[in-house]
Amino acid sequence: ALSDFNSGLKHSQMIKGKAPLLSVQVPNISDGYVICVHCSHVCLDGDGFYSFVNNWSKLHRGETIDFTIEKALVLFQQSHTKEEVEQSAIANKWHKMNASILWQFAIIGITKVFSKVTEPIFISDNTIDAIKQSLFDKTGIKYGTHAILSALITRIFMRLNNANPEDIYSQMSVMDIRNRFESINQNYAGNAITTIPTPEFKASVSFD
């Protein structure tokens, strides 16, 4: 079991500042070692996690890495007090996540989502690539995987809920902002995603 190699992330302790957001352990097994890395999504998204591990590997092989950091994301230093950190975060439009907000998410999930669980839906890479090519042929625009998946999932949701053609929808699409800003390149290790809401549209609108 994974727990045999790593103690994992203790969210209740992380909230209190008593446990690390990133945990690294090197267990000794019979024929070698295993490097176990656990990291909270607060620190890294998927691409960021693999960039972190890849950069770490390169450094241990004596290779150089292209290290960049978005200075706007670093608002404080270790010498700052808790009050100074909070004031700086608020001044830069950061929003505090509290327990009541998390409970609202949990209640919504239990009452509106978990009660309507569908069978697993598989969307192949070939399907996504075919849609990308079709849209590019029609519009000349290269759409990313996140945009395609968002549109497909919305279509599936409409079908499962027997949407009427005049029903109004809007969706959130996730966008990777790496390579979209000078200081956030593809090698950036951190959270580098944002969500973009679409304008409202009718269920009868074409996929294009």
PDB file of C-alpha atoms in Angstrom:
ATOM      1  CA  ALA A   1       0.000   0.000   0.000  1.00  0.00           C
ATOM      2  CA  LEU A   2       1.108   3.575  -0.650  1.00  0.00           C
ATOM      3  CA  SER A   3       0.810   4.316   3.067  1.00  0.00           C
ATOM      4  CA  ASP A   4       3.668   1.845   3.660  1.00  0.00           C
ATOM      5  CA  PHE A   5       6.045   4.223   1.881  1.00  0.00           C
ATOM      6  CA  ASN A   6       4.708   7.680   2.756  1.00  0.00           C
ATOM      7  CA  SER A   7       2.699   9.126   5.636  1.00  0.00           C
ATOM      8  CA  GLY A   8       0.676  11.212   3.180  1.00  0.00           C
ATOM      9  CA  LEU A   9      -0.856  14.651   3.572  1.00  0.00           C
ATOM     10  CA  LYS A  10      -2.668  15.545   6.786  1.00  0.00           C
ATOM     11  CA  HIS A  11      -5.087  18.280   5.671  1.00  0.00           C
ATOM     12  CA  SER A  12      -6.447  18.978   9.153  1.00  0.00           C
ATOM     13  CA  GLN A  13      -2.908  19.634  10.355  1.00  0.00           C
ATOM     14  CA  MET A  14      -1.956  21.641   7.247  1.00  0.00           C
ATOM     15  CA  ILE A  15      -4.814  24.063   7.890  1.00  0.00           C
ATOM     16  CA  LYS A  16      -3.414  24.654  11.376  1.00  0.00           C
ATOM     17  CA  GLY A  17       0.100  25.160   9.995  1.00  0.00           C
ATOM     18  CA  LYS A  18       1.356  22.054  11.811  1.00  0.00           C
ATOM     19  CA  ALA A  19       2.045  19.842   8.776  1.00  0.00           C
ATOM     20  CA  PRO A  20       3.943  20.524   5.516  1.00  0.00           C
ATOM     21  CA  LEU A  21       2.213  21.105   2.189  1.00  0.00           C
ATOM     22  CA  LEU A  22       4.866  18.937   0.546  1.00  0.00           C
ATOM     23  CA  SER A  23       6.126  15.643   1.940  1.00  0.00           C
ATOM     24  CA  VAL A  24       9.178  13.697   0.690  1.00  0.00           C
ATOM     25  CA  GLN A  25      10.271  10.360   2.097  1.00  0.00           C
ATOM     26  CA  VAL A  26      12.931   7.866   0.928  1.00  0.00           C
ATOM     27  CA  PRO A  27      12.046   4.385   2.257  1.00  0.00           C
ATOM     28  CA  ASN A  28      14.703   1.670   2.098  1.00  0.00           C
ATOM     29  CA  ILE A  29      13.342  -1.525   0.514  1.00  0.00           C
ATOM     30  CA  SER A  30      15.043  -4.887   0.011  1.00  0.00           C
ATOM     31  CA  ASP A  31      16.581  -4.070  -3.371  1.00  0.00           C
ATOM     32  CA  GLY A  32      16.863  -0.287  -3.340  1.00  0.00           C
ATOM     33  CA  TYR A  33      15.076   2.912  -2.406  1.00  0.00           C
ATOM     34  CA  VAL A  34      11.779   4.557  -3.286  1.00  0.00           C
ATOM     35  CA  ILE A  35      11.339   8.324  -3.464  1.00  0.00           C
ATOM     36  CA  CYS A  36       7.799   9.206  -2.390  1.00  0.00           C
ATOM     37  CA  VAL A  37       6.521  12.735  -2.984  1.00  0.00           C
ATOM     38  CA  HIS A  38       3.146  13.987  -1.764  1.00  0.00           C
ATOM     39  CA  CYS A  39       2.149  17.579  -2.480  1.00  0.00           C
ATOM     40  CA  SER A  40      -0.999  19.572  -1.864  1.00  0.00           C
ATOM     41  CA  HIS A  41      -2.800  21.009  -4.891  1.00  0.00           C
ATOM     42  CA  VAL A  42      -2.468  24.344  -3.077  1.00  0.00           C
ATOM     43  CA  CYS A  43       1.179  24.359  -4.198  1.00  0.00           C
ATOM     44  CA  LEU A  44       1.208  22.579  -7.543  1.00  0.00           C
ATOM     45  CA  ASP A  45      -1.138  21.666 -10.360  1.00  0.00           C
ATOM     46  CA  GLY A  46      -0.530  18.514 -12.418  1.00  0.00           C
ATOM     47  CA  ASP A  47       1.984  20.049 -14.825  1.00  0.00           C
ATOM     48  CA  GLY A  48       3.659  21.881 -11.963  1.00  0.00           C
ATOM     49  CA  PHE A  49       4.147  18.672  -9.987  1.00  0.00           C
ATOM     50  CA  TYR A  50       5.818  16.857 -12.870  1.00  0.00           C
ATOM     51  CA  SER A  51       7.942  19.928 -13.671  1.00  0.00           C
ATOM     52  CA  PHE A  52       9.085  19.972 -10.039  1.00  0.00           C
ATOM     53  CA  VAL A  53      10.050  16.279 -10.055  1.00  0.00           C
ATOM     54  CA  ASN A  54      11.697  16.564 -13.486  1.00  0.00           C
ATOM     55  CA  ASN A  55      13.712  19.642 -12.452  1.00  0.00           C
ATOM     56  CA  TRP A  56      14.769  17.901  -9.243  1.00  0.00           C
ATOM     57  CA  SER A  57      15.991  14.911 -11.280  1.00  0.00           C
ATOM     58  CA  LYS A  58      17.929  17.156 -13.674  1.00  0.00           C
ATOM     59  CA  LEU A  59      19.697  18.932 -10.808  1.00  0.00           C
ATOM     60  CA  HIS A  60      20.800  15.606  -9.313  1.00  0.00           C
ATOM     61  CA  ARG A  61      22.169  14.599 -12.734  1.00  0.00           C
ATOM     62  CA  GLY A  62      24.201  17.785 -12.831  1.00  0.00           C
ATOM     63  CA  GLU A  63      22.050  19.378 -15.541  1.00  0.00           C
ATOM     64  CA  THR A  64      20.837  22.977 -15.581  1.00  0.00           C
ATOM     65  CA  ILE A  65      17.191  24.007 -15.468  1.00  0.00           C
ATOM     66  CA  ASP A  66      15.393  27.052 -16.808  1.00  0.00           C
ATOM     67  CA  PHE A  67      14.155  28.500 -13.528  1.00  0.00           C
ATOM     68  CA  THR A  68      11.641  31.334 -13.631  1.00  0.00           C
ATOM     69  CA  ILE A  69       9.258  32.723 -11.055  1.00  0.00           C
ATOM     70  CA  GLU A  70       6.282  35.026 -11.294  1.00  0.00           C
ATOM     71  CA  LYS A  71       7.225  37.842  -8.930  1.00  0.00           C
ATOM     72  CA  ALA A  72       3.617  38.973  -8.611  1.00  0.00           C
ATOM     73  CA  LEU A  73       2.860  35.697  -6.820  1.00  0.00           C
ATOM     74  CA  VAL A  74       5.516  36.268  -4.144  1.00  0.00           C
ATOM     75  CA  LEU A  75       3.962  38.841  -1.847  1.00  0.00           C
ATOM     76  CA  PHE A  76       5.946  38.258   1.326  1.00  0.00           C
ATOM     77  CA  GLN A  77       9.107  36.897   2.887  1.00  0.00           C
ATOM     78  CA  GLN A  78       9.649  34.535   5.813  1.00  0.00           C
ATOM     79  CA  SER A  79      10.499  37.506   8.023  1.00  0.00           C
ATOM     80  CA  HIS A  80       6.993  38.955   7.632  1.00  0.00           C
ATOM     81  CA  THR A  81       4.456  38.507  10.413  1.00  0.00           C
ATOM     82  CA  LYS A  82       1.119  36.744   9.920  1.00  0.00           C
ATOM     83  CA  GLU A  83      -0.672  40.120   9.977  1.00  0.00           C
ATOM     84  CA  GLU A  84       1.645  41.543   7.294  1.00  0.00           C
ATOM     85  CA  VAL A  85       1.072  38.480   5.100  1.00  0.00           C
ATOM     86  CA  GLU A  86      -2.733  38.762   5.433  1.00  0.00           C
ATOM     87  CA  GLN A  87      -2.703  42.505   4.663  1.00  0.00           C
ATOM     88  CA  SER A  88      -0.492  41.978   1.600  1.00  0.00           C
ATOM     89  CA  ALA A  89      -2.687  39.147   0.316  1.00  0.00           C
ATOM     90  CA  ILE A  90      -5.899  41.169   0.723  1.00  0.00           C
ATOM     91  CA  ALA A  91      -4.318  44.191  -0.966  1.00  0.00           C
ATOM     92  CA  ASN A  92      -3.444  41.971  -3.958  1.00  0.00           C
ATOM     93  CA  LYS A  93      -7.030  40.642  -4.252  1.00  0.00           C
ATOM     94  CA  TRP A  94      -6.357  37.222  -2.712  1.00  0.00           C
ATOM     95  CA  HIS A  95      -9.471  35.613  -1.243  1.00  0.00           C
ATOM     96  CA  LYS A  96      -9.488  33.617   1.955  1.00  0.00           C
ATOM     97  CA  MET A  97     -11.032  30.151   1.866  1.00  0.00           C
ATOM     98  CA  ASN A  98     -12.768  29.432   5.142  1.00  0.00           C
ATOM     99  CA  ALA A  99     -14.505  26.402   6.590  1.00  0.00           C
ATOM    100  CA  SER A 100     -18.008  27.653   5.732  1.00  0.00           C
ATOM    101  CA  ILE A 101     -17.157  27.886   2.012  1.00  0.00           C
ATOM    102  CA  LEU A 102     -15.730  24.367   2.028  1.00  0.00           C
ATOM    103  CA  TRP A 103     -18.867  23.089   3.771  1.00  0.00           C
ATOM    104  CA  GLN A 104     -21.018  24.732   1.094  1.00  0.00           C
ATOM    105  CA  PHE A 105     -19.062  22.873  -1.591  1.00  0.00           C
ATOM    106  CA  ALA A 106     -19.490  19.617   0.315  1.00  0.00           C
ATOM    107  CA  ILE A 107     -23.254  20.093   0.758  1.00  0.00           C
ATOM    108  CA  ILE A 108     -23.735  20.957  -2.915  1.00  0.00           C
ATOM    109  CA  GLY A 109     -21.699  17.932  -3.922  1.00  0.00           C
ATOM    110  CA  ILE A 110     -23.656  15.544  -1.734  1.00  0.00           C
ATOM    111  CA  THR A 111     -27.124  16.855  -2.568  1.00  0.00           C
ATOM    112  CA  LYS A 112     -26.765  17.678  -6.269  1.00  0.00           C
ATOM    113  CA  VAL A 113     -23.909  15.634  -7.667  1.00  0.00           C
ATOM    114  CA  PHE A 114     -23.432  12.378  -5.815  1.00  0.00           C
ATOM    115  CA  SER A 115     -27.131  11.563  -6.094  1.00  0.00           C
ATOM    116  CA  LYS A 116     -26.815  11.535  -9.901  1.00  0.00           C
ATOM    117  CA  VAL A 117     -23.712   9.469 -10.578  1.00  0.00           C
ATOM    118  CA  THR A 118     -23.506   8.110 -14.128  1.00  0.00           C
ATOM    119  CA  GLU A 119     -21.692   5.122 -15.501  1.00  0.00           C
ATOM    120  CA  PRO A 120     -18.025   5.826 -16.394  1.00  0.00           C
ATOM    121  CA  ILE A 121     -17.639   7.738 -19.660  1.00  0.00           C
ATOM    122  CA  PHE A 122     -14.467   7.164 -21.687  1.00  0.00           C
ATOM    123  CA  ILE A 123     -13.229   9.833 -24.098  1.00  0.00           C
ATOM    124  CA  SER A 124     -10.245   8.627 -26.101  1.00  0.00           C
ATOM    125  CA  ASP A 125      -7.251  10.662 -27.236  1.00  0.00           C
ATOM    126  CA  ASN A 126      -8.234   9.837 -30.824  1.00  0.00           C
ATOM    127  CA  THR A 127     -11.672  11.408 -30.294  1.00  0.00           C
ATOM    128  CA  ILE A 128     -10.153  14.598 -28.882  1.00  0.00           C
ATOM    129  CA  ASP A 129      -7.556  14.802 -31.664  1.00  0.00           C
ATOM    130  CA  ALA A 130     -10.258  14.288 -34.325  1.00  0.00           C
ATOM    131  CA  ILE A 131     -12.375  17.110 -32.858  1.00  0.00           C
ATOM    132  CA  LYS A 132      -9.352  19.411 -32.671  1.00  0.00           C
ATOM    133  CA  GLN A 133      -8.558  18.755 -36.333  1.00  0.00           C
ATOM    134  CA  SER A 134     -12.177  19.205 -37.412  1.00  0.00           C
ATOM    135  CA  LEU A 135     -12.481  22.540 -35.597  1.00  0.00           C
ATOM    136  CA  PHE A 136      -9.139  23.728 -36.982  1.00  0.00           C
ATOM    137  CA  ASP A 137     -10.224  22.836 -40.527  1.00  0.00           C
ATOM    138  CA  LYS A 138     -13.447  24.839 -40.068  1.00  0.00           C
ATOM    139  CA  THR A 139     -12.161  27.843 -38.104  1.00  0.00           C
ATOM    140  CA  GLY A 140      -8.359  27.913 -38.407  1.00  0.00           C
ATOM    141  CA  ILE A 141      -8.170  28.042 -34.586  1.00  0.00           C
ATOM    142  CA  LYS A 142      -6.191  25.527 -32.525  1.00  0.00           C
ATOM    143  CA  TYR A 143      -8.290  24.519 -29.517  1.00  0.00           C
ATOM    144  CA  GLY A 144      -6.691  22.971 -26.449  1.00  0.00           C
ATOM    145  CA  THR A 145      -7.637  19.701 -24.771  1.00  0.00           C
ATOM    146  CA  HIS A 146      -9.271  21.475 -21.809  1.00  0.00           C
ATOM    147  CA  ALA A 147     -11.609  23.403 -24.109  1.00  0.00           C
ATOM    148  CA  ILE A 148     -12.566  20.254 -26.024  1.00  0.00           C
ATOM    149  CA  LEU A 149     -13.226  18.273 -22.846  1.00  0.00           C
ATOM    150  CA  SER A 150     -15.329  21.082 -21.375  1.00  0.00           C
ATOM    151  CA  ALA A 151     -17.498  21.194 -24.494  1.00  0.00           C
ATOM    152  CA  LEU A 152     -17.832  17.395 -24.635  1.00  0.00           C
ATOM    153  CA  ILE A 153     -18.751  17.090 -20.959  1.00  0.00           C
ATOM    154  CA  THR A 154     -21.334  19.858 -21.341  1.00  0.00           C
ATOM    155  CA  ARG A 155     -22.884  17.996 -24.304  1.00  0.00           C
ATOM    156  CA  ILE A 156     -22.969  14.755 -22.324  1.00  0.00           C
ATOM    157  CA  PHE A 157     -24.564  16.570 -19.363  1.00  0.00           C
ATOM    158  CA  MET A 158     -27.247  18.036 -21.651  1.00  0.00           C
ATOM    159  CA  ARG A 159     -28.065  14.610 -23.049  1.00  0.00           C
ATOM    160  CA  LEU A 160     -28.219  12.939 -19.630  1.00  0.00           C
ATOM    161  CA  ASN A 161     -30.557  15.660 -18.354  1.00  0.00           C
ATOM    162  CA  ASN A 162     -32.805  15.617 -21.442  1.00  0.00           C
ATOM    163  CA  ALA A 163     -32.149  19.286 -22.124  1.00  0.00           C
ATOM    164  CA  ASN A 164     -34.691  21.217 -24.140  1.00  0.00           C
ATOM    165  CA  PRO A 165     -33.312  23.112 -27.175  1.00  0.00           C
ATOM    166  CA  GLU A 166     -34.174  26.453 -25.541  1.00  0.00           C
ATOM    167  CA  ASP A 167     -32.506  25.683 -22.190  1.00  0.00           C
ATOM    168  CA  ILE A 168     -29.753  28.158 -21.329  1.00  0.00           C
ATOM    169  CA  TYR A 169     -26.291  26.974 -20.285  1.00  0.00           C
ATOM    170  CA  SER A 170     -22.893  28.395 -19.452  1.00  0.00           C
ATOM    171  CA  GLN A 171     -19.695  26.483 -18.760  1.00  0.00           C
ATOM    172  CA  MET A 172     -16.310  27.000 -17.155  1.00  0.00           C
ATOM    173  CA  SER A 173     -13.251  26.094 -19.176  1.00  0.00           C
ATOM    174  CA  VAL A 174      -9.858  25.525 -17.528  1.00  0.00           C
ATOM    175  CA  MET A 175      -6.890  27.201 -19.201  1.00  0.00           C
ATOM    176  CA  ASP A 176      -3.193  26.574 -18.625  1.00  0.00           C
ATOM    177  CA  ILE A 177      -1.472  29.973 -18.548  1.00  0.00           C
ATOM    178  CA  ARG A 178       2.050  28.608 -19.046  1.00  0.00           C
ATOM    179  CA  ASN A 179       3.781  30.303 -21.996  1.00  0.00           C
ATOM    180  CA  ARG A 180       1.087  33.001 -21.973  1.00  0.00           C
ATOM    181  CA  PHE A 181       3.106  35.272 -19.669  1.00  0.00           C
ATOM    182  CA  GLU A 182       6.814  36.054 -19.999  1.00  0.00           C
ATOM    183  CA  SER A 183       7.575  34.969 -16.424  1.00  0.00           C
ATOM    184  CA  ILE A 184       5.491  31.742 -16.528  1.00  0.00           C
ATOM    185  CA  ASN A 185       7.051  29.379 -19.043  1.00  0.00           C
ATOM    186  CA  GLN A 186       6.372  25.689 -19.667  1.00  0.00           C
ATOM    187  CA  ASN A 187       8.886  24.767 -16.959  1.00  0.00           C
ATOM    188  CA  TYR A 188       7.020  26.723 -14.257  1.00  0.00           C
ATOM    189  CA  ALA A 189       6.435  24.623 -11.120  1.00  0.00           C
ATOM    190  CA  GLY A 190       3.337  25.843  -9.295  1.00  0.00           C
ATOM    191  CA  ASN A 191      -0.350  26.447  -9.937  1.00  0.00           C
ATOM    192  CA  ALA A 192      -0.622  28.025 -13.380  1.00  0.00           C
ATOM    193  CA  ILE A 193      -4.241  27.518 -14.387  1.00  0.00           C
ATOM    194  CA  THR A 194      -7.268  29.753 -14.515  1.00  0.00           C
ATOM    195  CA  THR A 195     -10.955  29.282 -15.323  1.00  0.00           C
ATOM    196  CA  ILE A 196     -12.784  31.156 -18.071  1.00  0.00           C
ATOM    197  CA  PRO A 197     -16.608  31.355 -18.170  1.00  0.00           C
ATOM    198  CA  THR A 198     -18.309  31.221 -21.551  1.00  0.00           C
ATOM    199  CA  PRO A 199     -21.179  33.463 -22.597  1.00  0.00           C
ATOM    200  CA  GLU A 200     -24.600  31.868 -22.080  1.00  0.00           C
ATOM    201  CA  PHE A 201     -25.792  29.661 -24.940  1.00  0.00           C
ATOM    202  CA  LYS A 202     -28.815  27.561 -25.819  1.00  0.00           C
ATOM    203  CA  ALA A 203     -28.718  23.780 -25.690  1.00  0.00           C
ATOM    204  CA  SER A 204     -29.477  23.756 -29.422  1.00  0.00           C
ATOM    205  CA  VAL A 205     -26.216  25.537 -30.335  1.00  0.00           C
ATOM    206  CA  SER A 206     -23.888  23.501 -32.551  1.00  0.00           C
ATOM    207  CA  PHE A 207     -20.738  21.975 -31.108  1.00  0.00           C
ATOM    208  CA  ASP A 208     -18.644  24.286 -33.294  1.00  0.00           C
TER     209      ASP A 208
END
